[in-house]
Amino acid sequence: MDVMGDKATLLETGRFVQPADFVQSTGDFVQPENDAPRPEGEFARSEGDFVVDRPGDQDETGEAAEEARQLLAAETGDVEAMSVLGAMLLRRGDLDGAEPHLRAATAAGDRAAANNLGVLLHQRGYADDAAGWWRIAAVAGSAAAAHALGRHHRERGDEPAAEYWLRQSAEQGHTLGAYALADLLEHRSDNRAEQWMRAAAERGHREAAYRLARALDRQATSADEGGADNGVAPGQAMLDEAEQWYRQAAARGHRRAALHLGAILEKRGELKEAGRWYLTSAKDGEARAACALGFLLRDAGDSESAAVWWLRAAQDGDGNAANALGALHAERGETQTAERWYRAAMDAGDVNGAYNLGLLCAEQARTAQAEQWYRRAAYAGHREAANALAILLLQVGDTAGAEPWFSKAAEAGSVDAAFNLGILHAGRGEERAALRWYERAAAAGHTEAALQVGIARLRDGDEPAAERHLRCAAGGGSAEGAYRLATVLDARRPPEPAHELGEPVREKAECEEWYERAASQGHRRAQVRVGMLAAARGDVVEAALWYRRAAEAGSRNGAFNLALLLAREGSEPEAAVWWTRAADAGHGRSALRLALLYARRGELAEGQRWADRAVSLGPGEVAERAARLRDALREELSA
């Protein structure tokens, strides 16, 4: 069962299934994290205008002592102490205690106190009063206040004022101001957004680093889709830079950056490091990373650990992980559990869940339910479900109902559906329409479609085009494609002189290599041809080997040629066995050889019987010789 889900939806990757006759084959805009800046002020010393954080090694006793010291200084009228004490109390959440100190310091002209007073009022719910104090601090040169004021205006919908104040903050080197300005400009699709996003990222803002990486990633994808004349991916430089920004954001704890970094590393084959970043992201709660980690573990052969991470991701609502769990249980024969997880995937909004339910029902011969789930997925735009639905309808004889679904799937990009449409039209004798769909599938790399196009071009006499498509088919693993390509190349070869004993064996021509490739894949006619080429080189042992393989697989010509070799080597009884097998399968030359063999042994009646058979089987030359032999044997018997 070819289960959708897998990595098909992880970071927008995909895959096709291998076709066989009618085949059932098989954004990333990430929301900003919660660490996006919010309106905030600076808990600041008056001269430094920077955020006051409690030192990491300072215990509560030391902080209390510092607070007491600042309180004593504030009571003596020290403006800086008032500002710092107000900031300390504000950080602790003591708004009532902080407010008088901040107001006193503000009245004395401390801009950091004015900014922090704005923060305090904003926390109390007095946004307009807060904006007034932020304006005073921003005019006095506080970058943090300018940032807070810009955020205030943006929340009010006054984008021109927001841009003005955010620009003031950003140009003073304020990291949050640069990020907020980039966010505003990006919202307007302003090209200057990247400049400020880069500035914020360079100053260590992890969300800015992540968003810059995403922008570069998308630009690299677009550039690669445009193609390159020099064989170098045009977006590679941007992708390399994106990786560095992902790495910076991930190192600062950004879980989605860790996910995308893992995906880049996995694509490059650096699975160990990719797994580490997936694990980091998954532990931080990123369901897609847990799902991706599950696939890495599954591919490494650890299905049990993979199931643990898929379960975690599925419980967090990841439909892809639910599909993977469903596939795992289906492989174990636990169909009820598999169905439950496929339904969970569907409930999570993953249309692959409905398709997988269809596959599961089809395997259990629950045709009506399979059709129901295929239809549900197909109506939701699942192209492989549309292809599978068309096949199901075709199997029950509803050709008219199948064709529109094949067309819908093919137009949506299903290579298998395009090939199936070719089969459908060919079955009706609509060769031109069939060729059109075969060519479409072949252009997308479909091996069997390339074979059909090659055969059609041979029929039309367009040998160069035929050879091109046959090479594609043969290179894709088609034994028939390899055989037909070999016959095209073989027909161009000048005749080889007979091999003499003692002569060095010449190098094999390209056609022989393709014959051998087809023969090794079990192609009977190729096996016979390889045997003939070996015999022509004087290598009877190899010739017999290939003839026997073909004969045992049911080839009449293989059996005939093997019998000839055996007869020449003196093994007439075994030769008779193979000629009999070939003659019983309708090979006229084998019947004639049997007639001659029995005639020489004096078993005239048996010889006459095989001569009669050879006359009826032909071809013309054989029938003529067999008739003469039959008549001679009849005269001998009647004498």
XYZ file of C-alpha atoms in Angstrom:
639
model
C 0.000 0.000 0.000
C 1.413 3.359 -0.992
C 0.422 5.567 1.914
C 0.318 9.301 1.544
C 1.627 11.445 4.347
C 5.174 10.261 4.852
C 7.349 13.245 3.946
C 4.930 14.369 1.305
C 3.681 17.321 3.312
C 6.681 17.959 5.526
C 8.095 21.332 4.512
C 6.355 20.963 1.121
C 8.299 17.961 -0.207
C 6.731 15.210 -2.281
C 7.135 11.986 -4.116
C 5.682 9.805 -6.824
C 4.977 6.123 -6.793
C 6.249 3.692 -9.350
C 3.684 3.175 -12.106
C 2.374 -0.178 -13.272
C -0.327 -0.278 -15.941
C -3.064 1.759 -14.277
C -1.188 3.129 -11.318
C -2.305 4.307 -7.923
C 0.408 6.685 -6.993
C 1.065 8.541 -4.543
C 3.548 26.915 3.481
C 5.214 27.527 4.608
C 4.660 30.759 6.234
C 5.283 30.114 9.893
C 3.446 32.305 12.364
C 5.721 34.499 14.463
C 6.609 33.161 17.850
C 5.441 34.729 21.049
C 8.771 36.468 21.502
C 7.776 39.064 18.894
C 8.225 42.418 20.619
C 5.374 43.843 22.590
C 5.016 47.457 23.760
C 7.491 47.786 26.553
C 9.524 50.455 28.145
C 13.061 50.533 29.375
C 13.833 50.017 33.013
C 16.724 52.368 32.833
C 19.369 54.341 34.576
C 19.062 57.995 33.685
C 22.385 58.343 31.926
C 22.484 55.000 30.202
C 18.940 54.667 28.893
C 19.156 50.856 28.866
C 17.101 48.052 30.323
C 17.922 47.192 33.918
C 18.027 43.440 34.438
C 18.732 41.842 37.788
C 22.259 40.368 37.682
C 22.184 36.605 37.298
C 24.370 36.000 40.378
C 22.550 38.423 42.634
C 20.365 36.661 45.187
C 17.198 38.062 46.711
C 19.042 39.253 49.832
C 21.476 41.241 47.717
C 18.641 42.753 45.711
C 16.825 43.751 48.870
C 19.996 45.430 50.154
C 20.393 47.287 46.859
C 16.763 48.396 47.002
C 17.257 49.667 50.544
C 20.349 51.579 49.463
C 18.510 53.182 46.538
C 15.604 54.062 48.859
C 17.898 55.915 51.243
C 19.445 57.831 48.362
C 16.025 58.634 46.879
C 14.839 60.013 50.217
C 17.726 62.489 50.058
C 16.480 63.698 46.644
C 18.854 61.733 44.400
C 17.059 61.744 41.026
C 18.998 58.797 39.635
C 18.185 56.739 42.729
C 14.496 57.621 42.336
C 14.576 56.421 38.719
C 16.428 53.190 39.479
C 14.275 52.432 42.547
C 11.119 53.038 40.498
C 12.431 50.685 37.809
C 13.253 47.997 40.379
C 9.797 48.199 41.945
C 8.147 48.216 38.518
C 10.047 45.114 37.488
C 8.949 43.416 40.694
C 5.319 44.286 39.925
C 4.898 46.819 42.741
C 3.170 49.465 40.635
C 1.889 51.472 43.613
C 5.351 51.655 45.142
C 7.061 52.485 41.835
C 4.761 55.241 40.615
C 5.680 58.060 43.077
C 9.411 57.500 42.573
C 9.042 57.460 38.779
C 6.876 60.596 38.802
C 9.375 62.387 41.004
C 12.300 61.428 38.759
C 10.299 62.381 35.670
C 9.488 65.760 37.110
C 13.227 66.245 37.598
C 13.810 65.567 33.873
C 14.924 61.916 33.889
C 13.954 60.501 30.462
C 14.354 56.867 31.545
C 11.903 57.522 34.364
C 9.486 59.109 31.867
C 9.703 55.998 29.692
C 9.197 53.675 32.650
C 6.297 55.769 33.893
C 4.743 55.222 30.480
C 5.270 51.466 30.906
C 3.626 51.597 34.326
C 0.602 53.511 33.044
C 0.317 51.137 30.075
C 0.227 48.216 32.492
C -2.524 49.949 34.461
C -4.546 50.317 31.242
C -4.002 54.038 30.650
C -2.568 53.722 27.139
C -3.090 57.351 26.106
C -1.470 58.668 29.301
C 1.406 56.239 28.744
C 1.846 57.554 25.191
C 2.168 61.081 26.548
C 5.085 60.135 28.776
C 6.660 58.037 26.032
C 6.505 61.044 23.748
C 8.311 63.181 26.335
C 11.026 60.526 26.736
C 11.297 59.939 22.976
C 11.685 63.647 22.244
C 14.409 63.662 24.870
C 16.194 60.950 22.894
C 15.017 57.668 24.412
C 15.105 54.983 21.702
C 13.091 52.596 23.875
C 10.371 55.191 24.379
C 10.304 55.912 20.632
C 9.812 52.175 20.045
C 7.005 51.975 22.601
C 5.349 55.069 21.141
C 5.593 53.667 17.627
C 3.944 50.418 18.766
C 1.225 52.457 20.464
C 0.428 54.349 17.246
C 0.430 51.137 15.203
C -2.056 49.561 17.595
C -4.230 52.632 17.078
C -3.991 52.269 13.286
C -1.921 55.433 12.766
C 0.761 53.903 10.566
C 2.457 57.156 9.456
C 3.033 58.152 13.107
C 4.064 54.597 13.929
C 6.626 54.568 11.129
C 8.019 57.936 12.214
C 8.656 56.895 15.828
C 9.812 53.383 15.008
C 12.283 54.833 12.531
C 13.569 57.201 15.250
C 14.100 54.213 17.526
C 15.676 52.024 14.818
C 18.071 54.703 13.634
C 19.320 55.070 17.213
C 20.267 51.398 17.162
C 17.355 50.054 19.174
C 16.929 46.373 18.266
C 13.221 46.134 19.025
C 12.630 49.365 17.147
C 14.403 47.996 14.066
C 12.339 44.801 14.214
C 9.036 46.622 14.713
C 9.835 48.973 11.810
C 10.702 45.985 9.577
C 7.444 44.316 10.562
C 5.465 47.437 9.679
C 7.204 47.876 6.314
C 6.810 44.190 5.482
C 3.097 44.480 6.195
C 2.988 47.155 3.508
C 5.161 45.073 1.112
C 7.811 47.782 1.299
C 11.183 46.609 -0.024
C 12.978 48.486 2.767
C 11.676 45.940 5.269
C 14.586 43.553 4.662
C 17.118 46.274 5.516
C 15.674 46.770 8.994
C 14.957 43.082 9.541
C 18.610 42.449 8.800
C 19.632 45.226 11.204
C 17.553 43.689 13.999
C 18.916 40.223 13.225
C 22.492 41.481 13.292
C 21.805 42.916 16.759
C 20.707 39.502 17.991
C 16.916 39.575 17.607
C 16.025 35.915 17.089
C 12.599 36.438 15.496
C 14.164 38.907 13.053
C 16.865 36.357 12.224
C 14.196 33.722 11.623
C 12.022 35.943 9.433
C 15.021 37.117 7.450
C 15.964 33.469 6.882
C 12.421 32.653 5.727
C 12.469 35.573 3.278
C 15.831 34.478 1.851
C 14.601 30.877 1.689
C 11.568 31.883 -0.376
C 13.686 34.084 -2.651
C 16.109 31.178 -3.201
C 13.224 28.879 -4.124
C 11.858 31.421 -6.602
C 15.304 31.928 -8.122
C 15.825 28.174 -8.528
C 12.443 27.788 -10.204
C 13.604 30.359 -12.748
C 16.455 28.041 -13.740
C 20.083 28.755 -14.516
C 22.062 28.561 -17.731
C 25.402 27.736 -16.084
C 24.192 24.705 -14.163
C 24.600 26.482 -10.809
C 21.479 26.960 -8.717
C 20.937 30.756 -8.732
C 19.432 30.706 -5.246
C 22.267 28.811 -3.576
C 23.957 31.919 -2.168
C 20.674 33.083 -0.655
C 20.026 29.605 0.717
C 23.470 29.553 2.325
C 22.795 32.907 3.969
C 19.348 31.738 5.071
C 20.974 28.754 6.745
C 23.235 31.037 8.761
C 20.299 33.106 9.998
C 18.321 29.961 10.824
C 21.334 28.779 12.777
C 21.585 32.063 14.697
C 17.881 32.052 15.578
C 17.924 28.364 16.493
C 20.937 28.869 18.757
C 18.869 31.493 20.601
C 16.041 29.029 21.150
C 13.781 29.682 18.163
C 12.047 26.349 17.648
C 10.823 26.951 14.094
C 14.276 28.080 13.039
C 15.614 24.818 14.476
C 12.987 22.929 12.416
C 13.980 24.603 9.144
C 17.683 24.260 9.899
C 17.125 20.557 10.475
C 15.297 20.294 7.140
C 18.182 21.976 5.282
C 20.726 19.691 6.910
C 18.628 16.596 6.234
C 18.316 17.501 2.561
C 22.092 17.863 2.437
C 22.547 14.429 3.991
C 23.885 15.660 7.339
C 21.398 13.508 9.231
C 23.081 13.466 12.617
C 23.111 17.231 13.001
C 19.661 17.488 11.451
C 18.390 15.077 14.094
C 19.889 17.206 16.863
C 18.077 20.321 15.674
C 14.823 18.434 15.147
C 15.154 17.119 18.698
C 15.797 20.617 20.074
C 12.771 21.983 18.251
C 10.561 19.042 19.188
C 11.427 19.345 22.865
C 10.384 22.994 22.674
C 6.966 21.895 21.444
C 7.257 22.105 17.635
C 5.022 19.302 16.338
C 6.461 19.354 12.816
C 9.955 18.835 14.201
C 8.731 15.862 16.224
C 7.195 14.456 13.043
C 10.400 15.008 11.052
C 12.457 13.424 13.813
C 10.156 10.414 13.616
C 10.908 10.019 9.918
C 14.649 10.229 10.539
C 14.398 7.522 13.182
C 12.181 5.383 10.948
C 14.669 5.656 8.088
C 17.439 4.644 10.511
C 15.468 1.497 11.342
C 14.180 2.581 14.765
C 10.425 2.394 14.211
C 9.649 2.204 17.927
C 11.329 5.532 18.721
C 9.818 7.028 15.570
C 6.357 6.061 16.800
C 7.000 7.861 20.111
C 7.723 11.158 18.352
C 4.919 10.704 15.832
C 2.540 10.111 18.718
C 3.720 13.295 20.406
C 3.315 15.283 17.189
C -0.063 13.742 16.374
C -1.372 14.558 19.835
C -0.356 18.160 19.160
C -2.498 18.138 16.017
C 0.044 17.256 13.325
C -1.860 15.423 10.582
C 1.276 14.227 8.864
C 2.418 12.444 12.018
C -1.040 10.907 12.406
C -0.777 9.558 8.851
C 2.657 8.129 9.615
C 1.280 6.388 12.701
C -1.576 5.040 10.622
C 0.855 3.646 8.046
C 2.967 2.069 10.779
C -0.027 0.274 12.287
C -1.284 -0.743 8.832
C 2.080 -2.387 8.100
C 1.695 -4.369 11.323
C -1.775 -5.491 10.302
C -3.443 -3.384 13.013
C -6.037 -1.988 10.642
C -8.451 -0.633 13.251
C -5.705 1.423 14.918
C -4.465 2.540 11.505
C -7.961 3.701 10.589
C -8.250 5.625 13.849
C -5.034 7.545 13.117
C -6.014 8.219 9.509
C -9.254 9.711 10.819
C -7.232 11.788 13.276
C -5.128 13.080 10.379
C -8.276 13.961 8.489
C -9.686 15.760 11.550
C -6.429 17.722 11.738
C -7.121 19.008 8.212
C -4.761 16.672 6.369
C -6.547 15.426 3.247
C -4.035 12.579 3.003
C -5.954 10.981 5.858
C -9.005 10.487 3.631
C -6.831 9.142 0.812
C -5.128 6.699 3.147
C -8.495 5.543 4.447
C -9.448 4.866 0.828
C -6.301 2.797 0.304
C -6.952 0.864 3.502
C -10.545 0.085 2.495
C -9.468 -0.877 -1.021
C -6.948 -3.364 0.399
C -9.740 -4.920 2.442
C -12.009 -5.100 -0.633
C -14.378 -2.572 0.973
C -14.949 -0.960 -2.404
C -17.889 1.256 -1.479
C -16.056 2.777 1.489
C -12.869 3.154 -0.571
C -14.795 5.090 -3.195
C -16.319 7.293 -0.490
C -12.915 8.245 0.967
C -11.277 8.666 -2.427
C -14.089 11.006 -3.438
C -13.735 13.028 -0.261
C -10.006 13.482 -0.819
C -10.423 14.062 -4.561
C -13.036 16.780 -4.035
C -10.577 18.440 -1.640
C -8.032 18.576 -4.472
C -5.954 15.467 -3.735
C -4.686 14.507 -7.160
C -3.604 10.951 -6.344
C -6.988 10.299 -4.741
C -8.575 11.464 -8.004
C -6.345 9.035 -9.907
C -7.184 6.190 -7.503
C -10.898 6.977 -7.736
C -10.698 6.863 -11.535
C -8.978 3.461 -11.400
C -11.618 2.132 -9.021
C -14.398 3.347 -11.312
C -12.641 1.820 -14.306
C -12.392 -1.516 -12.515
C -16.169 -1.605 -12.055
C -16.704 -0.696 -15.717
C -17.570 2.988 -15.299
C -15.262 4.351 -18.001
C -17.346 7.504 -18.460
C -17.056 8.267 -14.760
C -13.342 7.464 -14.615
C -12.124 9.708 -17.427
C -13.009 13.090 -15.798
C -11.175 12.096 -12.622
C -8.116 10.995 -14.590
C -8.223 14.367 -16.357
C -8.615 16.296 -13.093
C -5.686 14.444 -11.535
C -3.512 14.880 -14.631
C -4.259 18.594 -14.875
C -3.317 18.900 -11.194
C 0.075 17.394 -11.988
C -0.344 13.654 -11.421
C 2.099 11.955 -13.776
C 0.464 8.583 -13.211
C -2.947 9.961 -14.135
C -1.525 11.363 -17.387
C -0.098 7.925 -18.200
C -3.398 6.266 -17.314
C -5.237 8.642 -19.642
C -2.853 7.528 -22.375
C -3.771 3.897 -21.680
C -7.452 4.799 -21.704
C -7.278 6.522 -25.110
C -5.040 3.795 -26.568
C -7.614 1.202 -25.541
C -10.190 3.053 -27.606
C -7.893 3.245 -30.606
C -7.441 7.030 -30.159
C -3.712 6.897 -30.827
C -3.171 10.632 -31.236
C -4.858 11.521 -27.940
C -3.021 8.656 -26.216
C 0.324 9.888 -27.510
C -0.401 13.402 -26.257
C -0.887 12.148 -22.702
C 2.041 9.748 -22.929
C 4.271 12.636 -24.003
C 3.077 14.715 -21.065
C 3.837 11.922 -18.600
C 7.170 11.165 -20.302
C 8.219 14.805 -20.015
C 7.736 14.462 -16.238
C 9.975 11.385 -16.134
C 7.446 8.558 -16.341
C 9.394 5.529 -17.564
C 6.559 3.537 -19.124
C 5.175 6.642 -20.813
C 8.617 7.298 -22.354
C 8.564 3.724 -23.672
C 5.174 4.222 -25.293
C 6.299 7.479 -26.910
C 9.471 5.753 -28.175
C 7.427 2.933 -29.723
C 5.094 5.448 -31.361
C 8.022 7.413 -32.802
C 9.554 4.204 -34.170
C 6.240 3.427 -35.808
C 6.236 6.919 -37.358
C 9.800 6.497 -38.629
C 11.232 9.232 -36.379
C 14.241 7.265 -35.171
C 16.132 10.131 -33.401
C 13.066 10.987 -31.292
C 12.425 7.298 -30.707
C 15.980 6.745 -29.509
C 15.761 9.732 -27.139
C 12.621 8.432 -25.461
C 13.800 4.831 -25.416
C 16.972 5.947 -23.656
C 14.819 7.645 -21.015
C 12.750 4.504 -20.586
C 15.777 2.218 -20.475
C 17.598 4.517 -18.069
C 14.504 4.492 -15.858
C 14.640 0.725 -15.547
C 12.309 -0.438 -18.321
C 13.471 -3.818 -19.653
C 11.345 -3.393 -22.776
C 12.835 0.080 -23.278
C 16.360 -1.319 -23.006
C 15.537 -4.096 -25.498
C 13.957 -1.774 -28.051
C 16.821 0.706 -27.716
C 19.247 -2.146 -28.307
C 17.396 -3.197 -31.484
C 17.575 0.394 -32.808
C 21.320 0.561 -32.149
C 21.835 -2.990 -33.407
C 20.241 -2.177 -36.757
C 22.852 0.548 -37.342
C 25.843 -1.725 -36.762
C 27.811 -2.893 -39.781
C 27.848 -6.687 -40.095
C 30.578 -8.321 -38.025
C 32.926 -10.893 -39.613
C 32.599 -14.420 -38.304
C 34.600 -15.081 -35.163
C 37.611 -17.320 -35.649
C 39.087 -19.447 -32.918
C 42.116 -17.840 -31.361
C 41.017 -14.302 -32.232
C 40.855 -11.837 -29.339
C 37.276 -11.121 -28.321
C 36.226 -7.663 -29.470
C 34.728 -5.096 -27.103
C 30.978 -5.212 -26.723
C 28.984 -2.681 -28.706
C 26.540 -0.365 -26.917
C 23.586 -2.352 -28.222
C 24.957 -5.491 -26.542
C 25.145 -3.655 -23.216
C 21.469 -2.686 -23.497
C 20.515 -6.223 -24.547
C 22.317 -7.543 -21.478
C 20.648 -5.011 -19.200
C 17.220 -6.051 -20.500
C 18.177 -9.727 -20.287
C 19.305 -9.366 -16.665
C 15.854 -7.908 -15.901
C 14.215 -11.047 -17.280
C 13.340 -9.850 -20.801
C 13.049 -13.103 -22.758
C 13.684 -11.760 -26.253
C 16.741 -9.913 -24.945
C 17.976 -13.115 -23.318
C 17.677 -14.932 -26.643
C 19.510 -12.132 -28.422
C 22.319 -12.099 -25.845
C 22.620 -15.850 -26.333
C 22.851 -15.403 -30.102
C 25.566 -12.743 -29.727
C 27.519 -15.025 -27.399
C 27.191 -17.889 -29.863
C 28.434 -15.627 -32.643
C 31.515 -14.933 -30.508
C 32.043 -18.661 -30.092
C 31.080 -18.648 -26.393
C 28.790 -21.690 -26.372
C 28.616 -21.885 -22.571
C 27.322 -18.331 -22.170
C 24.957 -18.774 -25.115
C 23.468 -21.897 -23.520
C 23.104 -20.073 -20.209
C 21.016 -17.273 -21.740
C 18.998 -19.592 -23.977
C 18.149 -21.751 -20.952
C 17.026 -18.696 -18.930
C 14.761 -17.599 -21.758
C 13.435 -21.106 -22.332
C 12.650 -21.670 -18.659
C 10.772 -18.355 -18.651
C 8.607 -19.590 -21.549
C 10.447 -18.322 -24.620
C 9.843 -20.576 -27.642
C 12.870 -19.178 -29.486
C 15.005 -19.669 -26.384
C 13.926 -23.294 -26.156
C 14.550 -23.840 -29.892
C 18.042 -22.316 -29.774
C 18.953 -24.171 -26.595
C 17.881 -27.437 -28.230
C 20.045 -26.669 -31.289
C 23.085 -26.162 -29.060
C 22.361 -29.348 -27.136
C 21.898 -31.354 -30.330
C 25.198 -30.083 -31.708
C 26.882 -31.077 -28.441
C 25.400 -34.579 -28.755
C 22.618 -34.225 -26.193
C 19.736 -35.115 -28.493
C 17.415 -36.492 -25.765
C 17.485 -33.186 -23.858
C 17.266 -31.276 -27.130
C 14.088 -33.210 -27.938
C 12.610 -32.136 -24.596
C 13.115 -28.442 -25.386
C 11.962 -28.762 -29.006
C 8.843 -30.516 -27.750
C 8.168 -27.719 -25.251
C 8.625 -25.077 -27.969
C 6.508 -26.987 -30.513
C 3.711 -27.481 -27.995
C 3.770 -23.692 -27.534
C 3.324 -23.203 -31.301
C 6.895 -23.009 -32.633
C 6.867 -24.461 -36.185
C 10.649 -24.823 -36.575
C 10.807 -26.910 -33.406
C 8.060 -29.184 -34.753
C 10.041 -29.617 -37.991
C 13.224 -30.469 -36.028
C 11.300 -33.086 -34.083
C 9.955 -34.556 -37.311
C 13.489 -34.830 -38.681
C 14.781 -36.280 -35.414
C 12.132 -39.023 -35.298
C 12.548 -39.734 -39.017
C 16.289 -40.346 -38.527
C 15.515 -42.671 -35.634
C 13.144 -44.610 -37.836
C 10.055 -43.618 -35.857
C 8.216 -42.690 -39.046
C 4.695 -42.345 -37.617
C 5.917 -39.960 -34.884
C 7.942 -38.085 -37.474
C 4.857 -37.765 -39.707
C 2.816 -36.468 -36.757
C 5.315 -33.690 -36.031
C 5.626 -32.883 -39.742
C 1.843 -32.382 -39.852
C 2.139 -30.086 -36.858
C 4.929 -28.071 -38.501
C 2.821 -27.627 -41.662
C -0.023 -26.161 -39.577
C 2.258 -23.917 -37.509
C 4.404 -22.465 -40.304
C 5.850 -20.078 -41.239
C 5.695 -20.570 -45.005
C 9.236 -21.851 -45.534
C 8.903 -24.270 -42.619
C 5.465 -25.451 -43.787
C 6.831 -26.144 -47.265
C 9.773 -28.246 -45.979
C 7.536 -30.018 -43.481
C 5.034 -30.889 -46.212
C 7.763 -32.481 -48.340
C 9.010 -34.441 -45.330
C 5.482 -35.537 -44.425
C 4.798 -36.761 -47.941
C 8.079 -38.692 -48.019
C 7.317 -40.295 -44.661
C 3.799 -41.176 -45.809
C 5.176 -42.889 -48.924
C 7.692 -44.760 -46.786
C 4.976 -45.914 -44.407
C 2.684 -47.048 -47.239
C 5.439 -48.890 -49.135
